[in-house]
Tab-separated table of C-alpha atoms in Angstrom:
chain	number	residue	atom	x	y	z
A	1	UNK	CA	15.421	6.757	-24.388
A	2	UNK	CA	15.077	8.838	-27.543
A	3	UNK	CA	16.577	11.916	-25.876
A	4	UNK	CA	19.389	9.939	-24.272
A	5	UNK	CA	20.188	8.161	-27.514
A	6	UNK	CA	20.277	11.469	-29.413
A	7	UNK	CA	22.679	13.018	-26.888
A	8	UNK	CA	25.015	10.021	-26.828
A	9	UNK	CA	24.918	9.809	-30.623
A	10	UNK	CA	25.844	13.514	-30.884
A	11	UNK	CA	28.805	13.056	-28.536
A	12	UNK	CA	29.956	10.029	-30.528
A	13	UNK	CA	29.505	11.879	-33.842
A	14	UNK	CA	31.744	14.714	-32.650
A	15	UNK	CA	34.500	12.217	-31.823
A	16	UNK	CA	34.041	10.458	-35.171
A	17	UNK	CA	34.283	13.778	-37.082
A	18	UNK	CA	37.555	14.526	-35.331
A	19	UNK	CA	38.895	11.223	-36.639
A	20	UNK	CA	37.609	11.966	-40.141
A	21	UNK	CA	39.820	15.054	-40.304
A	22	UNK	CA	42.919	12.942	-39.737
A	23	UNK	CA	44.992	11.670	-42.683
A	24	UNK	CA	44.095	8.028	-42.072
A	25	UNK	CA	42.897	5.237	-44.307
A	26	UNK	CA	39.526	3.457	-44.484
A	27	UNK	CA	40.633	0.726	-42.086
A	28	UNK	CA	41.409	3.242	-39.344
A	29	UNK	CA	38.095	5.017	-39.980
A	30	UNK	CA	36.208	1.727	-39.767
A	31	UNK	CA	38.061	0.887	-36.560
A	32	UNK	CA	37.158	4.231	-35.006
A	33	UNK	CA	33.516	3.829	-36.037
A	34	UNK	CA	33.407	0.354	-34.499
A	35	UNK	CA	34.905	1.531	-31.201
A	36	UNK	CA	32.504	4.483	-31.023
A	37	UNK	CA	29.506	2.273	-31.822
A	38	UNK	CA	30.492	-0.247	-29.135
A	39	UNK	CA	30.975	2.530	-26.573
A	40	UNK	CA	27.560	4.033	-27.299
A	41	UNK	CA	25.855	0.606	-27.248
A	42	UNK	CA	27.441	-0.223	-23.893
A	43	UNK	CA	26.310	3.113	-22.496
A	44	UNK	CA	22.725	2.666	-23.674
A	45	UNK	CA	22.166	-1.044	-23.123
A	46	UNK	CA	24.252	-1.700	-20.027
A	47	UNK	CA	24.683	1.498	-18.039
A	48	UNK	CA	21.275	2.894	-18.957
A	49	UNK	CA	19.552	0.246	-16.819
A	50	UNK	CA	20.303	-0.222	-13.157
A	51	UNK	CA	19.780	-3.981	-13.260
A	52	UNK	CA	21.683	-4.633	-10.044
A	53	UNK	CA	24.741	-5.986	-11.883
A	54	UNK	CA	26.709	-2.757	-12.352
A	55	UNK	CA	28.802	-3.462	-9.249
A	56	UNK	CA	29.133	-7.181	-9.872
A	57	UNK	CA	32.252	-8.864	-11.291
A	58	UNK	CA	30.599	-8.713	-14.709
A	59	UNK	CA	30.013	-4.988	-14.239
A	60	UNK	CA	33.651	-4.369	-13.397
A	61	UNK	CA	34.650	-6.430	-16.444
A	62	UNK	CA	32.453	-4.276	-18.700
A	63	UNK	CA	34.033	-1.162	-17.165
A	64	UNK	CA	37.511	-2.526	-17.941
A	65	UNK	CA	36.513	-3.187	-21.568
A	66	UNK	CA	35.199	0.364	-21.817
A	67	UNK	CA	38.483	1.716	-20.419
A	68	UNK	CA	40.375	-0.229	-23.076
A	69	UNK	CA	38.139	1.168	-25.850
A	70	UNK	CA	38.735	4.677	-24.504
A	71	UNK	CA	42.497	4.646	-23.959
A	72	UNK	CA	43.975	2.247	-26.544
A	73	UNK	CA	42.658	4.115	-29.643
A	74	UNK	CA	44.548	7.203	-28.423
A	75	UNK	CA	47.711	5.413	-29.530
A	76	UNK	CA	46.280	5.377	-33.075
A	77	UNK	CA	44.204	8.565	-33.372
A	78	UNK	CA	46.056	10.792	-30.914
A	79	UNK	CA	44.498	14.150	-30.111
A	80	UNK	CA	41.345	13.374	-32.120
A	81	UNK	CA	40.326	10.756	-29.536
A	82	UNK	CA	40.744	12.805	-26.348
A	83	UNK	CA	37.014	13.612	-26.239
A	84	UNK	CA	35.862	9.982	-25.919
A	85	UNK	CA	36.976	9.361	-22.281
A	86	UNK	CA	33.879	11.298	-21.229
A	87	UNK	CA	31.939	8.031	-21.527
A	88	UNK	CA	34.377	6.346	-19.143
A	89	UNK	CA	34.244	9.257	-16.685
A	90	UNK	CA	30.461	8.963	-16.480
A	91	UNK	CA	30.552	5.188	-16.167
A	92	UNK	CA	32.903	5.136	-13.182
A	93	UNK	CA	30.412	7.306	-11.294
A	94	UNK	CA	27.745	4.681	-11.994
A	95	UNK	CA	29.778	1.610	-11.094
A	96	UNK	CA	32.275	2.409	-8.346
A	97	UNK	CA	31.496	3.354	-4.718
A	98	UNK	CA	31.179	7.060	-4.024
A	99	UNK	CA	34.715	7.893	-2.864
A	100	UNK	CA	36.424	5.596	-5.358
A	101	UNK	CA	34.143	6.864	-8.134
A	102	UNK	CA	35.053	10.531	-7.703
A	103	UNK	CA	38.747	9.721	-7.276
A	104	UNK	CA	38.707	7.676	-10.492
A	105	UNK	CA	36.665	10.382	-12.223
A	106	UNK	CA	39.340	12.937	-11.308
A	107	UNK	CA	42.083	10.610	-12.531
A	108	UNK	CA	40.338	10.185	-15.907
A	109	UNK	CA	40.043	13.969	-16.291
A	110	UNK	CA	43.689	14.418	-15.250
A	111	UNK	CA	44.851	11.737	-17.680
A	112	UNK	CA	43.133	13.532	-20.569
A	113	UNK	CA	44.695	16.814	-19.522
A	114	UNK	CA	48.121	15.166	-19.493
A	115	UNK	CA	47.485	13.530	-22.868
A	116	UNK	CA	46.457	16.864	-24.357
A	117	UNK	CA	49.586	18.498	-22.929
A	118	UNK	CA	51.735	15.813	-24.525
A	119	UNK	CA	50.069	16.425	-27.912
A	120	UNK	CA	50.030	20.246	-28.060
A	121	UNK	CA	51.765	21.529	-24.886
A	122	UNK	CA	49.221	24.360	-24.869
A	123	UNK	CA	47.663	25.259	-21.470
A	124	UNK	CA	44.475	26.463	-23.161
A	125	UNK	CA	44.008	23.133	-24.988
A	126	UNK	CA	44.691	21.242	-21.787
A	127	UNK	CA	42.089	23.318	-19.902
A	128	UNK	CA	39.557	22.894	-22.717
A	129	UNK	CA	40.024	19.118	-22.777
A	130	UNK	CA	39.661	18.900	-18.987
A	131	UNK	CA	36.434	20.921	-18.989
A	132	UNK	CA	35.094	18.955	-21.951
A	133	UNK	CA	35.813	15.627	-20.223
A	134	UNK	CA	34.154	16.778	-16.988
A	135	UNK	CA	31.089	18.052	-18.856
A	136	UNK	CA	30.728	14.933	-20.987
A	137	UNK	CA	31.224	12.648	-17.985
A	138	UNK	CA	28.563	14.418	-15.926
A	139	UNK	CA	26.129	14.454	-18.850
A	140	UNK	CA	26.674	10.734	-19.441
A	141	UNK	CA	26.235	10.002	-15.735
A	142	UNK	CA	23.101	12.138	-15.400
A	143	UNK	CA	21.369	10.779	-18.480
A	144	UNK	CA	22.225	7.188	-17.591
A	145	UNK	CA	20.786	7.676	-14.105
A	146	UNK	CA	17.762	9.376	-15.635
A	147	UNK	CA	17.054	6.342	-17.799
A	148	UNK	CA	17.391	4.001	-14.832
A	149	UNK	CA	15.151	6.217	-12.708
A	150	UNK	CA	12.464	6.232	-15.380
A	151	UNK	CA	12.478	2.434	-15.368
A	152	UNK	CA	12.271	2.430	-11.547
A	153	UNK	CA	9.355	4.874	-11.618
A	154	UNK	CA	7.470	2.715	-14.094
A	155	UNK	CA	8.032	-0.355	-11.927
A	156	UNK	CA	6.946	1.602	-8.833
A	157	UNK	CA	3.746	2.706	-10.545
A	158	UNK	CA	2.964	-0.898	-11.402
A	159	UNK	CA	3.623	-1.889	-7.784
A	160	UNK	CA	1.377	0.927	-6.537
A	161	UNK	CA	-1.381	-0.329	-8.828
A	162	UNK	CA	-0.975	-3.848	-7.418
A	163	UNK	CA	-1.077	-2.487	-3.869
A	164	UNK	CA	-4.230	-0.504	-4.678
A	165	UNK	CA	-5.920	-3.667	-5.907
A	166	UNK	CA	-4.783	-5.504	-2.769
A	167	UNK	CA	-6.117	-2.749	-0.508
A	168	UNK	CA	-9.461	-2.835	-2.286
A	169	UNK	CA	-9.645	-6.608	-1.898
A	170	UNK	CA	-8.880	-6.312	1.805
A	171	UNK	CA	-11.523	-3.617	2.205
A	172	UNK	CA	-14.061	-5.734	0.361
A	173	UNK	CA	-13.336	-8.803	2.497
A	174	UNK	CA	-13.359	-6.769	5.719
A	175	UNK	CA	-16.683	-5.127	4.905
A	176	UNK	CA	-18.250	-8.417	3.892
A	177	UNK	CA	-17.244	-9.934	7.218
A	178	UNK	CA	-18.275	-6.962	9.350
A	179	UNK	CA	-21.541	-6.084	7.605
A	180	UNK	CA	-22.897	-9.469	6.576
A	181	UNK	CA	-21.569	-11.768	9.296
A	182	UNK	CA	-23.864	-10.288	11.920
A	183	UNK	CA	-26.965	-10.324	9.696
A	184	UNK	CA	-26.437	-13.905	8.553
A	185	UNK	CA	-25.831	-15.076	12.121
A	186	UNK	CA	-29.032	-13.349	13.260
A	187	UNK	CA	-31.016	-14.898	10.404
A	188	UNK	CA	-29.721	-18.383	11.242
A	189	UNK	CA	-30.565	-17.907	14.926
A	190	UNK	CA	-34.069	-16.647	14.266
A	191	UNK	CA	-34.803	-19.427	11.777
A	192	UNK	CA	-33.906	-21.966	14.473
A	193	UNK	CA	-36.195	-20.092	16.861
A	194	UNK	CA	-39.034	-20.117	14.325
A	195	UNK	CA	-38.587	-23.845	13.860
A	196	UNK	CA	-39.098	-24.370	17.600
A	197	UNK	CA	-42.086	-21.993	17.772
A	198	UNK	CA	-44.017	-23.160	14.724
A	199	UNK	CA	-46.116	-25.712	16.623
A	200	UNK	CA	-46.472	-24.242	20.110
A	201	UNK	CA	-46.678	-20.526	19.232
A	202	UNK	CA	-47.529	-19.831	15.569
A	203	UNK	CA	-48.125	-16.108	16.142
A	204	UNK	CA	-44.719	-15.578	17.722
A	205	UNK	CA	-43.170	-17.619	14.917
A	206	UNK	CA	-44.885	-15.333	12.409
A	207	UNK	CA	-43.462	-12.270	14.173
A	208	UNK	CA	-39.996	-13.772	14.045
A	209	UNK	CA	-40.397	-14.403	10.308
A	210	UNK	CA	-41.163	-10.714	9.816
A	211	UNK	CA	-38.001	-9.840	11.712
A	212	UNK	CA	-36.046	-12.270	9.529
A	213	UNK	CA	-37.441	-10.504	6.471
A	214	UNK	CA	-36.338	-7.121	7.809
A	215	UNK	CA	-32.849	-8.407	8.648
A	216	UNK	CA	-32.511	-9.909	5.162
A	217	UNK	CA	-33.455	-6.552	3.627
A	218	UNK	CA	-30.799	-4.838	5.714
A	219	UNK	CA	-28.273	-7.506	4.654
A	220	UNK	CA	-29.183	-6.900	1.014
A	221	UNK	CA	-28.642	-3.171	1.459
A	222	UNK	CA	-25.319	-3.854	3.159
A	223	UNK	CA	-24.200	-6.132	0.337
A	224	UNK	CA	-24.926	-3.381	-2.179
A	225	UNK	CA	-22.870	-0.824	-0.279
A	226	UNK	CA	-19.849	-3.117	0.087
A	227	UNK	CA	-19.020	-2.777	-3.612
A	228	UNK	CA	-19.029	1.024	-3.341
A	229	UNK	CA	-17.395	1.833	-0.043
A	230	UNK	CA	-17.613	1.788	3.707
A	231	UNK	CA	-21.102	2.307	5.132
A	232	UNK	CA	-21.993	4.471	8.095
A	233	UNK	CA	-23.647	2.603	10.961
A	234	UNK	CA	-25.951	3.929	13.665
A	235	UNK	CA	-24.766	2.982	17.150
A	236	UNK	CA	-28.253	3.337	18.613
A	237	UNK	CA	-29.750	1.096	15.938
A	238	UNK	CA	-27.063	-1.510	16.482
A	239	UNK	CA	-27.713	-1.456	20.242
A	240	UNK	CA	-31.407	-2.142	19.736
A	241	UNK	CA	-30.650	-4.870	17.221
A	242	UNK	CA	-28.060	-6.484	19.496
A	243	UNK	CA	-30.493	-6.609	22.425
A	244	UNK	CA	-33.174	-8.120	20.205
A	245	UNK	CA	-30.928	-10.794	18.704
A	246	UNK	CA	-29.282	-11.791	22.001
A	247	UNK	CA	-32.648	-11.980	23.743
A	248	UNK	CA	-33.936	-14.246	20.983
A	249	UNK	CA	-30.946	-16.502	21.692
A	250	UNK	CA	-32.005	-16.758	25.374
A	251	UNK	CA	-29.061	-14.633	26.481
A	252	UNK	CA	-29.678	-12.199	29.323
A	253	UNK	CA	-28.590	-8.794	28.076
A	254	UNK	CA	-27.682	-5.742	30.134
A	255	UNK	CA	-27.162	-2.605	28.052
A	256	UNK	CA	-25.674	0.450	29.756
A	257	UNK	CA	-25.239	3.236	27.212
A	258	UNK	CA	-24.371	6.781	28.246
A	259	UNK	CA	-23.078	9.025	25.474
A	260	UNK	CA	-23.943	12.148	23.537
A	261	UNK	CA	-23.846	12.659	19.785
A	262	UNK	CA	-20.655	11.009	18.565
A	263	UNK	CA	-18.763	11.822	15.376
A	264	UNK	CA	-19.854	9.659	12.468
A	265	UNK	CA	-16.561	7.762	12.242
A	266	UNK	CA	-16.475	7.112	15.992
A	267	UNK	CA	-20.083	5.932	16.017
A	268	UNK	CA	-19.437	3.685	13.019
A	269	UNK	CA	-16.375	2.048	14.583
A	270	UNK	CA	-18.181	1.427	17.889
A	271	UNK	CA	-21.208	0.052	16.046
A	272	UNK	CA	-18.936	-2.258	14.065
A	273	UNK	CA	-17.316	-3.475	17.281
A	274	UNK	CA	-20.770	-4.148	18.721
A	275	UNK	CA	-21.762	-6.097	15.615
A	276	UNK	CA	-18.646	-8.226	15.709
A	277	UNK	CA	-18.909	-8.816	19.423
A	278	UNK	CA	-22.520	-10.012	19.170
A	279	UNK	CA	-21.649	-12.144	16.127
A	280	UNK	CA	-18.845	-13.858	18.054
A	281	UNK	CA	-21.161	-14.515	20.997
A	282	UNK	CA	-23.732	-16.154	18.724
A	283	UNK	CA	-21.194	-18.195	16.767
A	284	UNK	CA	-18.488	-19.122	19.217
A	285	UNK	CA	-19.957	-19.221	22.733
A	286	UNK	CA	-22.631	-20.724	24.901
A	287	UNK	CA	-23.123	-17.498	26.809
A	288	UNK	CA	-26.048	-16.991	29.184
A	289	UNK	CA	-25.292	-13.399	30.151
A	290	UNK	CA	-23.894	-10.446	28.241
A	291	UNK	CA	-23.113	-6.943	29.444
A	292	UNK	CA	-22.702	-4.091	26.955
A	293	UNK	CA	-21.313	-0.800	28.252
A	294	UNK	CA	-20.856	2.373	26.188
A	295	UNK	CA	-19.326	5.482	27.699
A	296	UNK	CA	-18.071	8.839	26.522
A	297	UNK	CA	-15.476	11.030	28.222
A	298	UNK	CA	-14.162	14.415	27.245
A	299	UNK	CA	-11.613	13.022	24.801
A	300	UNK	CA	-12.583	9.380	24.199
A	301	UNK	CA	-15.501	7.048	23.676
A	302	UNK	CA	-15.380	3.344	24.443
A	303	UNK	CA	-17.482	0.219	24.286
A	304	UNK	CA	-17.058	-2.944	26.329
A	305	UNK	CA	-18.771	-6.264	25.709
A	306	UNK	CA	-18.490	-8.953	28.387
A	307	UNK	CA	-20.006	-12.420	28.134
A	308	UNK	CA	-19.663	-15.636	30.133
A	309	UNK	CA	-19.164	-19.312	29.320
A	310	UNK	CA	-16.988	-19.058	26.214
A	311	UNK	CA	-17.126	-22.265	24.198
A	312	UNK	CA	-13.876	-23.889	23.119
A	313	UNK	CA	-13.395	-23.675	19.349
A	314	UNK	CA	-13.060	-26.899	17.481
A	315	UNK	CA	-9.712	-27.489	15.828
A	316	UNK	CA	-11.172	-27.737	12.335
A	317	UNK	CA	-13.366	-24.654	12.719
A	318	UNK	CA	-12.280	-21.656	10.613
A	319	UNK	CA	-10.837	-18.752	12.543
A	320	UNK	CA	-13.445	-16.211	11.458
A	321	UNK	CA	-13.601	-14.778	14.957
A	322	UNK	CA	-9.887	-13.999	14.883
A	323	UNK	CA	-10.259	-12.397	11.462
A	324	UNK	CA	-13.108	-10.273	12.781
A	325	UNK	CA	-11.040	-9.048	15.724
A	326	UNK	CA	-8.181	-8.208	13.376
A	327	UNK	CA	-10.603	-6.222	11.219
A	328	UNK	CA	-11.772	-4.307	14.282
A	329	UNK	CA	-8.169	-3.503	15.226
A	330	UNK	CA	-7.528	-2.146	11.739
A	331	UNK	CA	-10.621	0.063	11.833
A	332	UNK	CA	-9.828	1.399	15.305
A	333	UNK	CA	-6.181	2.141	14.483
A	334	UNK	CA	-7.218	4.125	11.418
A	335	UNK	CA	-8.798	6.766	13.679
A	336	UNK	CA	-6.252	6.508	16.488
A	337	UNK	CA	-8.055	3.988	18.673
A	338	UNK	CA	-7.325	0.514	19.965
A	339	UNK	CA	-9.097	-2.804	20.524
A	340	UNK	CA	-8.218	-5.064	23.452
A	341	UNK	CA	-9.360	-8.594	24.216
A	342	UNK	CA	-9.338	-10.366	27.576
A	343	UNK	CA	-10.090	-14.083	27.581
A	344	UNK	CA	-10.539	-16.213	30.686
A	345	UNK	CA	-12.013	-19.698	31.157
A	346	UNK	CA	-15.432	-18.260	32.106
A	347	UNK	CA	-15.187	-14.737	30.737
A	348	UNK	CA	-14.571	-12.975	27.444
A	349	UNK	CA	-14.125	-9.193	27.367
A	350	UNK	CA	-13.962	-7.122	24.162
A	351	UNK	CA	-13.144	-3.439	24.561
A	352	UNK	CA	-12.620	-0.722	21.969
A	353	UNK	CA	-11.590	2.856	22.745
A	354	UNK	CA	-11.365	5.617	20.151
A	355	UNK	CA	-10.575	9.333	20.401
A	356	UNK	CA	-13.283	11.905	19.744
A	357	UNK	CA	-10.833	14.265	18.051
A	358	UNK	CA	-9.774	12.403	14.960
A	359	UNK	CA	-6.258	13.114	13.728
A	360	UNK	CA	-5.881	10.376	11.194
A	361	UNK	CA	-2.559	10.389	9.343
A	362	UNK	CA	-2.730	9.798	5.589
A	363	UNK	CA	0.165	7.642	4.277
A	364	UNK	CA	2.831	9.675	2.496
A	365	UNK	CA	3.022	7.339	-0.460
A	366	UNK	CA	-0.705	7.002	-0.920
A	367	UNK	CA	-1.577	5.840	-4.426
A	368	UNK	CA	-3.348	8.314	-6.663
A	369	UNK	CA	-7.065	7.869	-6.858
A	370	UNK	CA	-7.394	6.280	-3.399
A	371	UNK	CA	-8.815	8.825	-0.921
A	372	UNK	CA	-7.521	8.580	2.595
A	373	UNK	CA	-10.365	7.084	4.581
A	374	UNK	CA	-9.856	3.935	6.702
A	375	UNK	CA	-10.463	1.568	3.810
A	376	UNK	CA	-8.803	3.646	1.088
A	377	UNK	CA	-12.095	4.617	-0.595
A	378	UNK	CA	-14.651	7.353	-0.179
A	379	UNK	CA	-17.735	6.813	1.923
A	380	UNK	CA	-20.821	6.224	-0.181
A	381	UNK	CA	-24.158	7.923	0.089
A	382	UNK	CA	-26.441	6.576	2.768
A	383	UNK	CA	-28.569	3.659	1.753
A	384	UNK	CA	-32.101	2.793	2.784
A	385	UNK	CA	-33.111	0.577	5.677
A	386	UNK	CA	-36.434	-0.680	6.975
A	387	UNK	CA	-37.555	0.289	10.456
A	388	UNK	CA	-39.554	-1.836	12.870
A	389	UNK	CA	-42.822	-0.701	11.280
A	390	UNK	CA	-41.792	-1.789	7.809
A	391	UNK	CA	-41.296	1.780	6.553
A	392	UNK	CA	-38.274	2.810	4.497
A	393	UNK	CA	-36.115	5.296	6.362
A	394	UNK	CA	-32.720	6.903	5.728
A	395	UNK	CA	-29.713	5.029	6.973
A	396	UNK	CA	-28.635	6.357	10.360
A	397	UNK	CA	-32.103	7.535	11.373
A	398	UNK	CA	-33.093	6.448	14.882
């Protein structure tokens, strides 16, 4: 704004100095100063901000007032005022549609050339006035657009910041659901099992309590990683955990896993799908059988979870299962995969397929400071988990 104001003030000062050299009285000088001040104020305060009203009836009215301030003083100050229509030439480019704007711009330049010819009848003066009007008009137009663009950029940066906060909130909520939902469901299930075993089988109840302790430690580690970023999951570890939890729930499990070493992102997505699938079975079904199939082809890897006897959700029950499936779809799409769901009266099938060659596209308008992983943040260093023997091992270790 300082640069634009200085340029417009310099253009206005040149026009005012031309008037000062005329043999006119103080009233005429004051009138010229007032007209110049109004023109500059209109250019800075109205045309310098693209507020969406430039092409409204009010905008056209302001343009008409500016045309009057440009042309009528010529009747008083003559040749000394022929430099001021540059403001009008720049304004018509801002207000009018493209074709009409350039036609009107040309007419303004031509009118100043004609006016100069009437005053001096010198071709050189006429050419100089035409070039001066074109130059001033383009400078006024460019600087006015520059000011409006700066305002738009500042608003866009604020919007990008808001979107970054929103993305982080979505990532946080998605990770909380995916990482903690399974652990909490398993803890609830095993506590119910312990309650039933306390009297008839104390030793087995004690073993289940140890497993609850281990699951709670894993949940604590997961909760700590959520605040930092997305956590890598071991598909093999999730398979063993899923079999253990489903068996404890008296669900007959058949695991058929045939795959080689998968890329970390692929393994993490499939492990997340397995977690969500098992969580949904525990929370939303009365399944007696569950089949888990994991396969790897040359270009893709996929997991399929099939269970029977799906319970009907109560109307007042929150749709956490739907949210979980949406989260899985988001994670799979980020690496070029897809999640499909097939629901029948006595069958529920969850399938996720992801490519082994990841060609993830980073958004063009990605906000600064948000790396381009699926959740918009960098992966954090591996945490620590507890194995079946109670020893601390690195996350991802079989």
